[in-house]
PDB file of C-alpha atoms in Angstrom:
ATOM      1  CA  MET X 887      -8.561  24.693  30.492  1.00 47.00           C
ATOM      2  CA  SER X 888      -9.327  28.513  30.365  1.00 52.00           C
ATOM      3  CA  ASP X 889      -9.302  30.492  26.952  1.00 62.00           C
ATOM      4  CA  ARG X 890      -5.782  32.293  27.277  1.00 63.00           C
ATOM      5  CA  LEU X 891      -3.898  28.398  28.083  1.00 50.00           C
ATOM      6  CA  THR X 892      -6.165  27.688  24.481  1.00 54.00           C
ATOM      7  CA  ARG X 893      -5.189  30.403  22.273  1.00 60.00           C
ATOM      8  CA  SER X 894      -0.749  30.151  23.854  1.00 60.00           C
ATOM      9  CA  LEU X 895      -1.181  26.109  22.969  1.00 55.00           C
ATOM     10  CA  LEU X 896      -2.703  26.851  19.651  1.00 61.00           C
ATOM     11  CA  GLY X 897      -0.478  29.310  19.304  1.00 65.00           C
ATOM     12  CA  ASP X 898       2.504  27.815  20.365  1.00 66.00           C
ATOM     13  CA  ALA X 899       1.758  24.347  18.029  1.00 64.00           C
ATOM     14  CA  TYR X 900       1.292  27.005  15.083  1.00 66.00           C
ATOM     15  CA  THR X 901       4.852  28.204  15.539  1.00 72.00           C
ATOM     16  CA  HIS X 902       5.998  24.687  15.870  1.00 62.00           C
ATOM     17  CA  LEU X 903       4.279  23.615  12.868  1.00 68.00           C
ATOM     18  CA  ARG X 904       5.592  26.724  10.971  1.00 72.00           C
ATOM     19  CA  ARG X 905       9.067  26.100  11.653  1.00 74.00           C
ATOM     20  CA  GLU X 906       9.069  21.892  12.015  1.00 71.00           C
ATOM     21  CA  GLY X 907       7.255  21.634   9.721  1.00 73.00           C
ATOM     22  CA  PRO X 908       4.036  18.517   9.357  1.00 69.00           C
ATOM     23  CA  ARG X 909       5.746  15.976  10.946  1.00 62.00           C
ATOM     24  CA  ALA X 910       7.797  16.472  13.497  1.00 69.00           C
ATOM     25  CA  THR X 911       4.828  19.246  15.487  1.00 68.00           C
ATOM     26  CA  LEU X 912       2.173  16.115  15.003  1.00 65.00           C
ATOM     27  CA  LYS X 913       5.060  13.714  16.578  1.00 64.00           C
ATOM     28  CA  ALA X 914       5.956  15.880  19.211  1.00 65.00           C
ATOM     29  CA  GLY X 915       2.037  16.275  20.187  1.00 67.00           C
ATOM     30  CA  LEU X 916       1.285  12.702  19.958  1.00 61.00           C
ATOM     31  CA  ARG X 917       4.455  11.889  21.826  1.00 60.00           C
ATOM     32  CA  ARG X 918       2.815  13.658  24.643  1.00 62.00           C
ATOM     33  CA  LEU X 919       0.119  11.309  25.347  1.00 62.00           C
ATOM     34  CA  ASN X 920       2.153   8.407  24.586  1.00 56.00           C
ATOM     35  CA  ILE X 921       0.676   7.685  21.486  1.00 65.00           C
ATOM     36  CA  SER X 922       2.449   6.184  18.124  1.00 66.00           C
ATOM     37  CA  TYR X 923       2.514   8.994  16.019  1.00 77.00           C
ATOM     38  CA  GLU X 924       2.797   7.516  12.098  1.00 85.00           C
ATOM     39  CA  GLY X 925      -0.536   7.065  11.054  1.00 89.00           C
ATOM     40  CA  TYR X 926      -1.841  10.200  12.374  1.00 87.00           C
ATOM     41  CA  TYR X 927       1.114  11.791  10.294  1.00 89.00           C
ATOM     42  CA  TYR X 928       0.191  10.659   7.322  1.00 94.00           C
ATOM     43  CA  TYR X 929      -3.012  11.398   7.247  1.00 94.00           C
ATOM     44  CA  ALA X 930      -2.276  14.456   8.473  1.00 93.00           C
ATOM     45  CA  ASN X 931       0.060  14.660   5.669  1.00 95.00           C
ATOM     46  CA  TYR X 932      -2.659  13.847   3.233  1.00 97.00           C
ATOM     47  CA  LYS X 933      -4.803  16.728   4.381  1.00 96.00           C
ATOM     48  CA  TYR X 934      -2.088  19.367   4.296  1.00 96.00           C
ATOM     49  CA  LYS X 935      -1.187  18.493   0.574  1.00 96.00           C
ATOM     50  CA  ARG X 936      -4.707  18.965   0.362  1.00 96.00           C
ATOM     51  CA  LEU X 937      -4.278  22.441   1.829  1.00 95.00           C
ATOM     52  CA  GLN X 938      -1.734  23.312  -0.305  1.00 95.00           C
ATOM     53  CA  GLY X 939      -3.404  22.704  -3.363  1.00 95.00           C
ATOM     54  CA  ARG X 940      -1.391  19.650  -4.074  1.00 95.00           C
ATOM     55  CA  ASN X 941      -2.864  17.215  -6.488  1.00 97.00           C
ATOM     56  CA  CYS X 942      -4.667  14.516  -5.038  1.00 98.00           C
ATOM     57  CA  VAL X 943      -7.792  12.428  -4.645  1.00 97.00           C
ATOM     58  CA  ASP X 944     -11.410  12.885  -2.494  1.00 95.00           C
ATOM     59  CA  GLU X 945     -10.529  11.981   1.123  1.00 95.00           C
ATOM     60  CA  SER X 946     -13.540   9.037  -0.023  1.00 92.00           C
ATOM     61  CA  ASP X 947     -11.084   7.314  -2.462  1.00 95.00           C
ATOM     62  CA  LEU X 948      -8.441   7.442  -0.251  1.00 95.00           C
ATOM     63  CA  PHE X 949      -9.962   4.662   1.876  1.00 93.00           C
ATOM     64  CA  ARG X 950     -11.064   2.976  -0.929  1.00 92.00           C
ATOM     65  CA  THR X 951     -10.483  -1.031  -1.839  1.00 94.00           C
ATOM     66  CA  LEU X 952     -10.996  -2.020  -5.048  1.00 96.00           C
ATOM     67  CA  THR X 953     -11.505  -5.362  -6.026  1.00 97.00           C
ATOM     68  CA  VAL X 954      -9.441  -7.141  -8.470  1.00 98.00           C
ATOM     69  CA  ASP X 955      -8.478 -10.136 -10.418  1.00 98.00           C
ATOM     70  CA  PRO X 956      -4.677 -10.658  -9.234  1.00 98.00           C
ATOM     71  CA  ASP X 957      -3.413 -12.320 -12.341  1.00 98.00           C
ATOM     72  CA  SER X 958      -4.489  -8.025 -13.370  1.00 98.00           C
ATOM     73  CA  ILE X 959      -1.068  -7.078 -11.394  1.00 98.00           C
ATOM     74  CA  VAL X 960       1.827  -8.027 -13.803  1.00 98.00           C
ATOM     75  CA  TYR X 961       4.208  -4.787 -13.341  1.00 98.00           C
ATOM     76  CA  LEU X 962       6.629  -2.811 -11.222  1.00 97.00           C
ATOM     77  CA  PRO X 963       6.826   0.222 -11.658  1.00 97.00           C
ATOM     78  CA  THR X 964      10.149   3.023 -13.099  1.00 95.00           C
ATOM     79  CA  ARG X 965       9.689   4.223  -9.640  1.00 92.00           C
ATOM     80  CA  ARG X 966       7.828   2.822  -6.481  1.00 87.00           C
ATOM     81  CA  PHE X 967       6.521   5.458  -4.662  1.00 95.00           C
ATOM     82  CA  ASP X 968       5.586   5.007   0.040  1.00 95.00           C
ATOM     83  CA  LYS X 969       2.708   3.060   0.443  1.00 95.00           C
ATOM     84  CA  TRP X 970       1.599   5.612   2.733  1.00 95.00           C
ATOM     85  CA  ASN X 971       3.427   8.328   3.053  1.00 95.00           C
ATOM     86  CA  ASN X 972       2.405   9.464  -1.045  1.00 97.00           C
ATOM     87  CA  MET X 973      -1.194   7.740  -0.231  1.00 97.00           C
ATOM     88  CA  GLY X 974      -3.962  10.207  -2.492  1.00 98.00           C
ATOM     89  CA  GLU X 975      -1.153  11.228  -5.197  1.00 98.00           C
ATOM     90  CA  ILE X 976      -2.084  12.177  -8.070  1.00 98.00           C
ATOM     91  CA  ARG X 977       1.291  12.160 -10.038  1.00 98.00           C
ATOM     92  CA  GLU X 978       1.898  12.721 -13.697  1.00 97.00           C
ATOM     93  CA  GLY X 979       5.904  11.610 -15.350  1.00 97.00           C
ATOM     94  CA  ASP X 980       7.064   8.190 -16.183  1.00 97.00           C
ATOM     95  CA  TRP X 981       6.761   6.266 -13.330  1.00 98.00           C
ATOM     96  CA  ASP X 982       5.060   4.356 -14.395  1.00 98.00           C
ATOM     97  CA  GLN X 983       6.279   2.647 -16.915  1.00 97.00           C
ATOM     98  CA  PRO X 984       6.998  -0.699 -16.737  1.00 96.00           C
ATOM     99  CA  ASP X 985       9.874  -1.978 -14.741  1.00 95.00           C
ATOM    100  CA  GLY X 986       9.832  -5.771 -14.703  1.00 95.00           C
ATOM    101  CA  LYS X 987       7.261  -8.182 -14.312  1.00 98.00           C
ATOM    102  CA  PHE X 988       6.074  -9.329 -10.569  1.00 98.00           C
ATOM    103  CA  ASP X 989       6.231 -13.118 -11.384  1.00 98.00           C
ATOM    104  CA  ASP X 990       9.249 -12.670 -12.343  1.00 98.00           C
ATOM    105  CA  ARG X 991      10.523 -11.550  -9.020  1.00 97.00           C
ATOM    106  CA  GLU X 992      13.268 -14.325  -6.747  1.00 97.00           C
ATOM    107  CA  LEU X 993      10.749 -14.210  -4.150  1.00 97.00           C
ATOM    108  CA  VAL X 994       7.773 -14.784  -5.845  1.00 98.00           C
ATOM    109  CA  GLN X 995       9.346 -17.853  -7.583  1.00 98.00           C
ATOM    110  CA  ALA X 996      10.099 -19.502  -4.373  1.00 98.00           C
ATOM    111  CA  LEU X 997       7.285 -19.478  -2.754  1.00 98.00           C
ATOM    112  CA  ARG X 998       5.588 -21.142  -6.536  1.00 98.00           C
ATOM    113  CA  ALA X 999       8.442 -23.368  -5.357  1.00 98.00           C
ATOM    114  CA  ARG X1000       7.410 -23.921  -2.046  1.00 98.00           C
ATOM    115  CA  PHE X1001       2.959 -23.717  -2.927  1.00 98.00           C
ATOM    116  CA  LYS X1002       2.293 -24.938  -5.778  1.00 97.00           C
ATOM    117  CA  ASP X1003       5.704 -27.421  -6.284  1.00 97.00           C
ATOM    118  CA  GLY X1004       5.937 -28.895  -2.878  1.00 97.00           C
ATOM    119  CA  ARG X1005       9.369 -27.810  -2.008  1.00 98.00           C
ATOM    120  CA  GLU X1006      10.978 -27.975   1.047  1.00 98.00           C
ATOM    121  CA  TRP X1007      11.683 -24.362   2.967  1.00 98.00           C
ATOM    122  CA  ASP X1008      15.528 -25.486   3.465  1.00 95.00           C
ATOM    123  CA  ASP X1009      15.987 -26.251  -0.046  1.00 97.00           C
ATOM    124  CA  LEU X1010      15.760 -22.727  -1.484  1.00 98.00           C
ATOM    125  CA  GLU X1011      17.761 -21.436  -2.727  1.00 97.00           C
ATOM    126  CA  TYR X1012      16.478 -17.901  -1.796  1.00 98.00           C
ATOM    127  CA  VAL X1013      16.100 -19.590   1.482  1.00 98.00           C
ATOM    128  CA  SER X1014      19.186 -20.298   2.210  1.00 98.00           C
ATOM    129  CA  ARG X1015      20.581 -17.248   0.883  1.00 97.00           C
ATOM    130  CA  ALA X1016      18.587 -15.637   3.505  1.00 98.00           C
ATOM    131  CA  LEU X1017      20.156 -17.546   6.213  1.00 98.00           C
ATOM    132  CA  GLU X1018      23.616 -16.795   4.917  1.00 98.00           C
ATOM    133  CA  THR X1019      22.976 -13.415   5.609  1.00 98.00           C
ATOM    134  CA  VAL X1020      21.126 -13.549   9.083  1.00 98.00           C
ATOM    135  CA  ARG X1021      24.874 -15.458  10.156  1.00 97.00           C
ATOM    136  CA  ALA X1022      27.109 -12.988   8.692  1.00 97.00           C
ATOM    137  CA  GLY X1023      25.579 -10.123  10.896  1.00 97.00           C
ATOM    138  CA  GLY X1024      23.138  -8.639   8.270  1.00 97.00           C
ATOM    139  CA  SER X1025      18.971  -8.565   8.335  1.00 96.00           C
ATOM    140  CA  THR X1026      16.742 -10.444   5.306  1.00 97.00           C
ATOM    141  CA  TRP X1027      13.289 -10.699   4.185  1.00 96.00           C
ATOM    142  CA  ASN X1028      11.299  -8.334   6.012  1.00 91.00           C
ATOM    143  CA  GLY X1029      13.089  -7.686   8.864  1.00 93.00           C
ATOM    144  CA  CYS X1030      14.969 -11.080   9.154  1.00 96.00           C
ATOM    145  CA  ARG X1031      17.855 -10.695  11.766  1.00 96.00           C
ATOM    146  CA  SER X1032      18.820 -14.247  13.082  1.00 97.00           C
ATOM    147  CA  VAL X1033      18.695 -17.633  11.741  1.00 97.00           C
ATOM    148  CA  GLU X1034      15.064 -18.508  14.682  1.00 97.00           C
ATOM    149  CA  ASP X1035      13.379 -15.172  12.216  1.00 97.00           C
ATOM    150  CA  VAL X1036      14.458 -17.183   9.304  1.00 98.00           C
ATOM    151  CA  HIS X1037      12.331 -20.210  10.027  1.00 98.00           C
ATOM    152  CA  ASP X1038       9.889 -18.597  11.720  1.00 98.00           C
ATOM    153  CA  ARG X1039       9.066 -16.154   8.605  1.00 97.00           C
ATOM    154  CA  CYS X1040       8.986 -19.910   6.407  1.00 98.00           C
ATOM    155  CA  LYS X1041       6.422 -21.004   9.172  1.00 98.00           C
ATOM    156  CA  ASN X1042       4.466 -17.836   9.557  1.00 97.00           C
ATOM    157  CA  LEU X1043       4.729 -18.422   4.935  1.00 98.00           C
ATOM    158  CA  ASP X1044       2.761 -21.464   5.885  1.00 98.00           C
ATOM    159  CA  ARG X1045      -0.151 -20.503   8.161  1.00 97.00           C
ATOM    160  CA  LEU X1046      -0.775 -17.636   5.669  1.00 97.00           C
ATOM    161  CA  TYR X1047      -1.058 -19.695   2.904  1.00 98.00           C
ATOM    162  CA  GLU X1048      -3.054 -22.215   4.608  1.00 98.00           C
ATOM    163  CA  MET X1049      -5.405 -20.020   5.973  1.00 96.00           C
ATOM    164  CA  ILE X1050      -5.988 -18.114   2.239  1.00 97.00           C
ATOM    165  CA  ARG X1051      -6.620 -21.310   0.950  1.00 97.00           C
ATOM    166  CA  ASP X1052      -9.245 -22.139   3.341  1.00 97.00           C
ATOM    167  CA  ARG X1053     -10.734 -19.476   4.471  1.00 95.00           C
ATOM    168  CA  GLY X1054     -10.239 -16.924   1.616  1.00 95.00           C
ATOM    169  CA  PHE X1055      -9.119 -13.455   0.759  1.00 96.00           C
ATOM    170  CA  GLN X1056      -9.757 -11.186   3.880  1.00 93.00           C
ATOM    171  CA  SER X1057      -9.652  -7.578   3.260  1.00 92.00           C
ATOM    172  CA  GLN X1058      -8.062  -5.872   6.579  1.00 89.00           C
ATOM    173  CA  THR X1059     -11.175  -4.244   7.241  1.00 88.00           C
ATOM    174  CA  ALA X1060     -12.555  -7.550   7.613  1.00 90.00           C
ATOM    175  CA  LEU X1061      -9.395  -8.988   9.672  1.00 88.00           C
ATOM    176  CA  HIS X1062      -9.258  -6.235  12.027  1.00 85.00           C
ATOM    177  CA  GLY X1063     -13.688  -5.543  12.099  1.00 85.00           C
ATOM    178  CA  THR X1064     -12.648  -2.162  11.637  1.00 86.00           C
ATOM    179  CA  ASP X1065     -12.411   0.343   8.362  1.00 87.00           C
ATOM    180  CA  SER X1066      -9.003   1.713   6.853  1.00 87.00           C
ATOM    181  CA  LYS X1067      -9.378   5.234   8.115  1.00 90.00           C
ATOM    182  CA  SER X1068      -9.909   3.536  12.198  1.00 90.00           C
ATOM    183  CA  LEU X1069      -6.664   1.479  11.598  1.00 87.00           C
ATOM    184  CA  LEU X1070      -5.027   3.887  10.462  1.00 89.00           C
ATOM    185  CA  LEU X1071      -6.073   6.732  13.216  1.00 89.00           C
ATOM    186  CA  SER X1072      -5.914   3.898  16.078  1.00 83.00           C
ATOM    187  CA  GLY X1073      -2.832   5.404  17.923  1.00 79.00           C
ATOM    188  CA  SER X1074      -1.050   1.450  17.425  1.00 79.00           C
ATOM    189  CA  PHE X1075      -0.525   2.284  13.792  1.00 82.00           C
ATOM    190  CA  ASP X1076       1.428  -1.078  11.768  1.00 82.00           C
ATOM    191  CA  ARG X1077       2.450  -0.270   8.632  1.00 82.00           C
ATOM    192  CA  SER X1078       2.200  -3.569   7.561  1.00 80.00           C
ATOM    193  CA  ARG X1079      -1.706  -3.176   8.422  1.00 78.00           C
ATOM    194  CA  THR X1080      -2.641  -2.784   4.947  1.00 84.00           C
ATOM    195  CA  ASP X1081      -4.044  -4.510   2.081  1.00 94.00           C
ATOM    196  CA  ILE X1082      -2.380  -5.107  -0.831  1.00 96.00           C
ATOM    197  CA  ALA X1083      -0.655  -1.826  -2.459  1.00 96.00           C
ATOM    198  CA  VAL X1084      -1.055  -0.875  -5.848  1.00 98.00           C
ATOM    199  CA  HIS X1085      -0.708   2.019  -8.185  1.00 98.00           C
ATOM    200  CA  ILE X1086      -2.574   3.155 -11.296  1.00 98.00           C
ATOM    201  CA  ALA X1087      -0.939   3.916 -15.079  1.00 98.00           C
ATOM    202  CA  ARG X1088      -1.808   5.993 -17.376  1.00 97.00           C
ATOM    203  CA  ASN X1089      -3.658   3.382 -18.810  1.00 96.00           C
ATOM    204  CA  GLY X1090      -4.978   1.839 -16.192  1.00 97.00           C
ATOM    205  CA  GLU X1091      -3.108  -0.780 -15.483  1.00 98.00           C
ATOM    206  CA  PHE X1092      -1.861  -1.785 -12.224  1.00 98.00           C
ATOM    207  CA  ARG X1093       1.363  -1.227 -10.977  1.00 98.00           C
ATOM    208  CA  PHE X1094       2.804  -3.425  -7.727  1.00 98.00           C
ATOM    209  CA  VAL X1095       3.850  -1.205  -4.555  1.00 97.00           C
ATOM    210  CA  ASP X1096       3.370  -3.733  -1.629  1.00 95.00           C
ATOM    211  CA  GLY X1097       2.248  -7.326  -0.197  1.00 95.00           C
ATOM    212  CA  ASN X1098       4.534  -9.734  -1.679  1.00 95.00           C
ATOM    213  CA  HIS X1099       3.516 -12.950  -0.175  1.00 97.00           C
ATOM    214  CA  ARG X1100       0.038 -12.144  -0.232  1.00 97.00           C
ATOM    215  CA  LEU X1101      -0.125 -11.589  -3.972  1.00 98.00           C
ATOM    216  CA  ALA X1102       2.296 -14.236  -4.945  1.00 98.00           C
ATOM    217  CA  ILE X1103       0.266 -16.841  -2.631  1.00 98.00           C
ATOM    218  CA  SER X1104      -3.379 -15.307  -4.451  1.00 98.00           C
ATOM    219  CA  LYS X1105      -1.464 -16.069  -7.581  1.00 98.00           C
ATOM    220  CA  ILE X1106      -0.507 -19.177  -6.639  1.00 98.00           C
ATOM    221  CA  LEU X1107      -3.961 -19.922  -5.615  1.00 98.00           C
ATOM    222  CA  ASN X1108      -5.639 -19.098  -8.773  1.00 98.00           C
ATOM    223  CA  LEU X1109      -8.151 -16.716  -7.143  1.00 98.00           C
ATOM    224  CA  ASP X1110     -10.885 -14.652  -8.901  1.00 97.00           C
ATOM    225  CA  GLU X1111     -10.547 -11.487  -6.537  1.00 97.00           C
ATOM    226  CA  ILE X1112      -8.410 -10.291  -3.963  1.00 98.00           C
ATOM    227  CA  PRO X1113      -9.125  -6.324  -2.358  1.00 97.00           C
ATOM    228  CA  VAL X1114      -6.128  -3.677  -3.057  1.00 97.00           C
ATOM    229  CA  ARG X1115      -5.761  -0.351  -2.148  1.00 96.00           C
ATOM    230  CA  ILE X1116      -4.332   2.605  -4.606  1.00 97.00           C
ATOM    231  CA  VAL X1117      -1.711   4.168  -3.565  1.00 97.00           C
ATOM    232  CA  VAL X1118      -0.903   6.856  -6.360  1.00 98.00           C
ATOM    233  CA  ARG X1119      -2.808   7.342  -9.649  1.00 98.00           C
ATOM    234  CA  HIS X1120      -1.104   8.522 -12.802  1.00 98.00           C
ATOM    235  CA  GLU X1121      -2.587  12.374 -13.643  1.00 98.00           C
ATOM    236  CA  GLN X1122      -3.846  10.945 -16.865  1.00 97.00           C
ATOM    237  CA  TRP X1123      -5.818   8.139 -15.510  1.00 97.00           C
ATOM    238  CA  GLN X1124      -7.148  10.430 -13.357  1.00 97.00           C
ATOM    239  CA  ALA X1125      -8.382  12.811 -16.177  1.00 96.00           C
ATOM    240  CA  HIS X1126     -10.089   9.769 -17.394  1.00 93.00           C
ATOM    241  CA  ARG X1127     -11.930   9.146 -14.304  1.00 94.00           C
ATOM    242  CA  GLU X1128     -12.915  13.383 -13.657  1.00 92.00           C
ATOM    243  CA  ALA X1129     -14.079  13.000 -17.914  1.00 91.00           C
ATOM    244  CA  ILE X1130     -15.914   9.645 -17.422  1.00 88.00           C
ATOM    245  CA  LYS X1131     -17.707  11.748 -14.180  1.00 85.00           C
ATOM    246  CA  ARG X1132     -18.454  14.267 -15.860  1.00 84.00           C
ATOM    247  CA  THR X1133     -20.417  12.987 -18.769  1.00 82.00           C
ATOM    248  CA  SER X1134     -21.841   9.733 -16.762  1.00 69.00           C
ATOM    249  CA  GLU X1135     -24.806  10.803 -17.796  1.00 59.00           C
ATOM    250  CA  ARG X1136     -24.785  11.193 -21.183  1.00 62.00           C
ATOM    251  CA  ALA X1137     -26.398   9.011 -24.318  1.00 54.00           C
ATOM    252  CA  GLN X1138     -22.892   8.658 -26.183  1.00 58.00           C
ATOM    253  CA  PRO X1139     -20.293   8.939 -23.127  1.00 55.00           C
ATOM    254  CA  PRO X1140     -16.339   9.496 -25.096  1.00 55.00           C
ATOM    255  CA  ASP X1141     -14.519   7.182 -26.687  1.00 57.00           C
ATOM    256  CA  CYS X1142     -12.303   6.914 -23.162  1.00 54.00           C
ATOM    257  CA  VAL X1143     -15.624   6.121 -21.321  1.00 53.00           C
ATOM    258  CA  ASP X1144     -16.445   3.122 -22.901  1.00 55.00           C
ATOM    259  CA  GLN X1145     -12.436   2.076 -23.568  1.00 61.00           C
ATOM    260  CA  HIS X1146     -12.216   1.577 -19.578  1.00 64.00           C
ATOM    261  CA  HIS X1147     -16.203   1.125 -18.731  1.00 67.00           C
ATOM    262  CA  SER X1148     -15.429  -1.967 -16.489  1.00 86.00           C
ATOM    263  CA  HIS X1149     -12.008  -0.465 -14.462  1.00 94.00           C
ATOM    264  CA  PRO X1150     -12.680  -1.266 -10.730  1.00 95.00           C
ATOM    265  CA  ASP X1151     -11.790   2.409 -10.021  1.00 96.00           C
ATOM    266  CA  LEU X1152     -13.978   4.105 -12.061  1.00 90.00           C
TER     267      LEU X1152
END
């Protein structure tokens, strides 16, 4: 490819970027190569926000998973940012305030009835309503659109429960044999291929984002630890992290360091 042609293509891409934005530009380019653009877009969106000076974590934190006790994930946040589109962001505000308990969700209670109490799927009200919805032409429960879809979902959850029970909880990296960044930029990205996703509130508490079935099963099985991926951190929590980094070698660290010294995000 000649230098003139290269400059021309780069110029066209830059013009398209300014006119249409990063997502449309990346989507158009990857479409020409017959590659799924979505994973590339999420990564490019993160890099673009960094270039703009938006408040985001370093890339070393972006793809890092934490090992946590599943019972430490108690509440949902007031606002659930998107698990991919908002990855790596540091946000201020009251979005981290508790908005209901994870264990109180209807789906979680249905899974507990199935796997802890041994009830049949068809006896569960959650499943009955899902069947009513698809018979009426609607969509429910992660995209189920038919009776067969609902029954397949139940069978798949039985298999998931047995796999976690018998083999332990494995991270996406372990399951697919590659790191999180490579999965994101594989060209065949799947939004569902993610570890359980959480936010971190201002006080260091976790707020549930995504991974209902796996988190519920982990709690039912009383697992000691599971891998999670951090989506958004509260600005005040990030300030604690930075304070600890600055004072990690002091003989007498500040109170905020001592208070959170055992937190897995530190």
